[in-house]
Backbone as a ProteinNet text record, in pm:
[ID]
protein_1_A
[PRIMARY]
MGFITGTILVLFVFVSLFLILLVMIQTGKGGMGGVLGGGASQSVFGSSTADVLTKTTRVAGLLFLALSLILSFLFAKSSGYNTTPVPEVVPEASAPVPEKQGGNDAPTVPTPQSTTPPTAQPKP
[TERTIARY]
-1593	-1547.5	-1602.8	-1456.6	-1516.7	-1489.2	-1547.7	-1586.4	-1432.1	-1387.1	-1198.8	-1116.5	-1143.7	-1102.5	-1097.1	-1248.8	-1254.5	-1199.6	-1213.1	-1217.6	-1063.1	-952.9	-824.3	-808.2	-889.5	-889.5	-860.4	-978.4	-1084.8	-926.7	-882	-770.5	-667.8	-606.9	-558.1	-504.5	-607.3	-674	-597.9	-666.1	-644.7	-520.9	-427.3	-288.5	-212.6	-248	-143.3	-181.1	-292.6	-358.7	-312.6	-298.8	-213.7	-59.1	-22.5	145.2	174.9	95.1	190.5	193.7	55.4	17.7	146.3	202.2	330	416.6	464.9	530.1	548.9	461.1	408.1	519.8	428.6	480.5	631.4	693.3	814.1	917.7	998.7	1101.9	1219.6	1226.1	1373.1	1492.6	1571.8	1695.7	1780.7	1731.9	1790.4	1732.3	1614.4	1580.4	1476.9	1404	1348.4	1191.2	1137.2	1039.8	943.7	816.1	715.2	635.8	568.5	482.8	388.6	265.5	183.1	266	381.2	457.9	499.2	614.9	689.4	726.1	732.9	745.1	655.1	525.9	382	353.1	408.4	359.1	514.7	596.4	641.6	627.3	605.8	524.6	470.3	369.9	244.4	316.9	389.4	431.8	467.7	617.4	689.1	873	965.7	1070.9	1114.4	1064.9	1071.6	1002.4	997.6	846.4	897.4	1055	1101.6	1099.1	1123.4	1135.8	1003.5	872.3	742.2	683	785.9	671.1	770.6	892	960.2	931.7	918.6	836.6	699.7	653.3	478.9	475.4	580.9	638	636.3	792.2	832.9	694	633.8	546	420.8	385	272.4	352.6	440.3	506.3	526.4	573.4	551.2	398.5	335.7	183.3	100.5	196.6	122.2	184.4	316.6	410.5	298.4	319.1	243.4	62.4	-33.8	-87.5	-101.5	29	3.4	74.5	101.5	142.4	8.3	-49.6	-183.7	-268.5	-281.4	-376	-299.4	-266.4	-177.8	-230.8	-216.7	-241.2	-367.1	-474.2	-596.1	-633.6	-603.6	-648.8	-658.3	-464.9	-430.8	-517.4	-549.2	-622.8	-764.1	-801.4	-919.8	-987.3	-876.3	-898.1	-868.6	-848.4	-769.6	-688.1	-559	-423.7	-337.7	-366	-236.7	-119.6	14.1	81.9	221.2	83.3	116.1	234.7	313.3	427.3	307.5	274.2	163.2	341.8	299.8	411	397.5	503.4	555.4	519.6	445.6	408.7	484.1	513.2	692.4	628.4	617.1	554.2	617.1	551.2	579.2	699.6	743.6	868.9	781.6	761.4	675.1	751.3	704.7	729.7	799.4	959.8	1040.4	928.6	1005.4	802.9	951	880.3	953.5	1002.7	1085.1	1127.9	1050.2	1040.8	973.6	1106.4	976.6	1024.4	975.6	1068.3	1026.8	988.3	890.5	879.8	764.7	640.1	526.3	567.4	469.8	485.4	424.4	290.8	152.6	259.3	211.9	217.7	195.1	337.5	296.3	269	191.9	122.7	227.6	290.8	365.7	223.1	271.4	178.2	212	92.5	110.9	159.9	284.8	393.5	305.7	294.4	288.7	370.2	236.5	299.1	361.7	327.2	299.9	484.7	531.5	650.2	651.7	781.1	805.5	800.9	736.9	727.5	859.9	865.7	1045.5	966.2	1084.2	1055.5	1191.7	1072.2	1171.5	1254.2	1390.5	1439.3	1466.5	1478.2	1473.9	1545.7
661.4	654.9	834.2	934.5	1094.5	1171.2	1289.4	1304.5	1349.6	1445.9	1497	1332.1	1178.9	1127.4	1045.6	1037.8	1042.6	1091.9	1247.6	1317	1315.1	1286.6	1318.8	1146.2	1042.5	921.4	927	1014.7	1021.5	1125.3	1211.3	1297.1	1198.5	1110.4	1066.2	917.5	888.7	836.2	938.5	1002.8	1059.2	1118.1	1126.6	1180.2	1043.1	964.2	824.3	815.5	803.4	780.7	900.2	1032.2	1142.4	1121.5	1049.8	1045.6	883.3	806.2	686.1	748.8	843.3	858.7	944.5	1082.1	1119.7	1042.2	936.8	874	805	802.3	695.5	769	910.7	968	1046.4	1029.2	1106.8	999.9	1110.9	964.4	990.2	849.4	775.8	822.4	783.9	877.5	848.1	698	617.7	700.1	781.6	815.7	733	606.3	573.2	674.2	717.2	766	670.1	790.5	671.7	593.4	563.9	417.9	492.9	612.4	664.7	781	746.8	825.1	962.3	929.5	1089.4	1190.1	1195.1	1266.8	1344.9	1276.2	1395.4	1453.8	1448	1565.8	1598	1618	1745.8	1817.1	1856.8	1892.7	1980.8	1908.7	1966.3	2090	2086.4	2144.4	2306.5	2278	2360.1	2252.7	2326.9	2294.8	2267.6	2327.3	2307.7	2202.5	2035.3	1967.1	1888.4	1902.4	1806	1879.6	1974.3	2035.6	2063.6	2031.6	2095.5	2006.4	1850	1710.6	1659.4	1737.3	1665.5	1735.7	1919.5	1988.8	1884.1	1878	1815.2	1717.1	1624.3	1468.1	1503.3	1587.2	1629.4	1679	1765.7	1847.2	1739.5	1643.2	1497.2	1436.6	1381.8	1260	1356.3	1454	1507.4	1525.7	1505.6	1523.2	1401	1303.3	1168.1	1107.1	1140.7	1133.6	1192.6	1320.7	1354.7	1329.1	1329.6	1229.7	1068.4	1059.3	904.7	954.5	984.4	1005.5	1068.9	1141.6	1232.2	1089.3	994.7	870.5	821.4	772.9	650	717.9	811.2	923.8	863.6	893.1	945.2	790.2	680.4	573.1	477.9	525	472.6	582.6	670.7	695.2	627.5	662.8	659.9	486.8	399.2	228.9	190.9	330.8	305.6	171.5	220.5	156.1	193.6	62.4	162.8	111.6	222	205	165.2	160.1	131.2	-0.4	-47.4	-225	-282.6	-384.9	-492.1	-558.9	-537.8	-620.9	-756.9	-817.1	-1027.4	-1080.8	-1193	-1261.6	-1391.6	-1400.5	-1481.4	-1666.2	-1741	-1828.9	-1910.1	-1974.9	-2015.1	-2176.7	-2131.2	-2294.4	-2420.9	-2524.8	-2616.2	-2662.6	-2814.2	-2911.2	-2998.7	-3053.1	-3213.9	-3335.1	-3346.6	-3515	-3576.3	-3643.2	-3838.2	-3855.2	-3997.3	-4066.6	-4204.2	-4282.6	-4430.2	-4501	-4631.9	-4706.1	-4807.2	-4896.6	-5055.5	-5088	-5157.3	-5191	-5163.8	-5042.1	-5031.1	-4890.3	-4845.4	-4783.3	-4726.8	-4697.5	-4606.1	-4481.3	-4387.3	-4210.1	-4181.7	-4153.1	-4133.6	-3947.8	-3886.2	-3798.8	-3746.1	-3607.8	-3572.6	-3531.4	-3534.7	-3530	-3368.4	-3274	-3158.5	-3170.6	-3059.2	-2989.3	-2962.7	-2950.6	-2825.8	-2738	-2636.9	-2464.8	-2447.7	-2545	-2489.1	-2479.4	-2402.6	-2437.7	-2533.9	-2631.7	-2687.5	-2636	-2696.4	-2664.1	-2724.2	-2591.5	-2605.3	-2713.1	-2827.1	-2900.3	-2894	-2846.9	-2868.7	-2959.9	-2905.4	-2991.7	-3028.9	-3182.9	-3222.9	-3208.3
-216.3	-296.2	-340.8	-244.3	-263	-395.2	-369.6	-524.6	-590.8	-415.1	-531	-541.2	-493.5	-545.6	-661.4	-638.3	-778.4	-952.6	-890.9	-1008.1	-1050.6	-868.9	-969.9	-976.4	-1013.7	-1085.3	-1212.8	-1230.7	-1424.3	-1474.2	-1376.2	-1433.6	-1445.8	-1325	-1367	-1537.2	-1514.8	-1639.8	-1811.7	-1793.8	-1947.9	-1936.2	-1816.3	-1785.5	-1871	-1831.1	-1853.6	-1982.4	-2044	-2262	-2285.9	-2270.4	-2352.5	-2300	-2244	-2176.8	-2270.4	-2271.2	-2394.2	-2487.3	-2597.2	-2697.7	-2761	-2644.5	-2664.3	-2668.7	-2576	-2658	-2761.6	-2797.2	-2950.4	-3083.4	-2990.9	-3187.4	-3157.9	-3108.8	-3030	-3139.8	-3204.1	-3265.3	-3244.1	-3202.7	-3158.3	-3232.1	-3144.7	-3182	-3289.8	-3335.8	-3476.8	-3571.5	-3570.6	-3665.8	-3721.8	-3738.8	-3787.7	-3772.5	-3687.6	-3659.3	-3556.7	-3512.5	-3393.2	-3478.1	-3410.6	-3386.8	-3603.1	-3538.4	-3576.5	-3646.2	-3742.7	-3838.5	-3757.4	-3706.3	-3662	-3757.9	-3879.3	-3985	-4008	-4021.3	-4040.8	-3933.4	-3789.6	-3654.4	-3684.7	-3702.4	-3739.8	-3818.3	-3905.3	-4039.7	-3988.3	-3892.8	-3806.6	-3760.7	-3635.5	-3565.4	-3613.8	-3691.5	-3768.5	-3762.7	-3796.3	-3743.3	-3601.6	-3472.7	-3343.4	-3288.1	-3354	-3269.7	-3127.8	-3185.2	-3083.5	-2930.5	-2957.5	-2818.6	-2773.8	-2848.3	-2855.6	-2750.8	-2834.3	-2756.4	-2684.4	-2670.7	-2562.9	-2384.8	-2399.8	-2299.8	-2227.4	-2408.2	-2344.5	-2205.7	-2363.1	-2285.1	-2109.4	-2093.5	-1949.5	-1856.1	-1937.5	-1764.6	-1807	-1904.8	-1836.9	-1806.1	-1728.4	-1667.8	-1506	-1562.7	-1406.9	-1300	-1384.1	-1346.7	-1366.3	-1419.1	-1410.5	-1262.9	-1268.9	-1107.5	-1040.4	-967	-878.3	-884.2	-978.7	-941.8	-888.6	-926.8	-866.9	-726.6	-665.3	-537.4	-441.4	-487.2	-474.5	-408.9	-564.8	-560.2	-423.9	-406.4	-317.4	-184	-165.7	-30	-25.8	-62.5	-119.2	-72.5	-114.8	-79.2	-33.3	73	186.2	312.3	290.9	442.3	414	268.9	327	316.4	278.9	309.8	469.4	502	710.1	795.9	630.1	680	745.2	894.3	944.5	984.1	996.8	973	1120.9	1239.2	1330.8	1365.8	1383.7	1400.9	1536.6	1445.3	1566	1659.1	1810.4	1816.4	1824.5	1783.1	1816.5	1857.4	1878.8	1948.9	1941.9	2098.7	2041.6	2222.6	2063.9	2120.9	2277.5	2394.3	2453.1	2439.4	2569.6	2547.8	2572.4	2451.7	2524.1	2579.6	2667.4	2726.9	2665.9	2730.2	2629.9	2663	2478.1	2515.9	2526.7	2605.7	2654	2578.7	2601.4	2464.9	2493.7	2366.9	2357.8	2497.5	2518	2627.9	2580.4	2539.1	2558	2379.9	2347.2	2199.8	2164.7	2271.2	2206.4	2157.6	1968.2	1901.3	1822	2027.8	2000.6	2048.7	1971.9	1988	2148	2179.1	2333.9	2326.2	2493.6	2467.9	2609.8	2617.6	2707.1	2814.9	2940.6	3048.8	3077.4	3148.4	3178.4	3281.3	3260.6	3410.1	3477.6	3635.4	3695.9	3746.5	3739.8	3730	3881.3	3942.6	4094.5	4138.9	4224.5	4257.2	4381.2	4386.4	4451.2	4588.1	4736.6	4841.6	4869.8	5018.5	5083.9	5219.5	5182.4	5301.3	5424	5534.3	5662.3	5683.5	5742.7	5753.3	5930.5	5939.5	6095	6136.5
[MASK]
++++++++++++++++++++++++++++++++++++++++++++++++++++++++++++++++++++++++++++++++++++++++++++++++++++++++++++++++++++++++++++

C-alpha cells in the first residue's frame, strides 16, 4: 500500500468516526434529543446549534463520499483490476449418443466420429 493510499485510508477512518459522532449528538425532529444528551450539546454552541451541527454533518458527509470514491479508484488501480471484457467460450456441439439396444444394461460409450469429409465417388 502506498503512502498516499494509507494516508487517505487513515483520514477516511477518522472522518467516518466523526460522522457517526455528529449523527449521534443531533436532536431528532421528535425532540427526544441525541444519544449523548442533545440538550447539553445545544447549550455549548448557543442558540444556533442546529445550524452548526447540520452544516458540519453535511461537510463531513461530503468528505466521506469523496474519500470513499478516491479510495475505490486507488484500490482498483493498485489491485490490477482489469475491466476489459473476457470473450465468451462457446462449447462445441457434442456427438449424439446412440440409443441402447437389446437388454444390455451396461452404459454405452459414443464412438468418436471422423472429421474427414467423405470422398467423392466417381460415377461409372
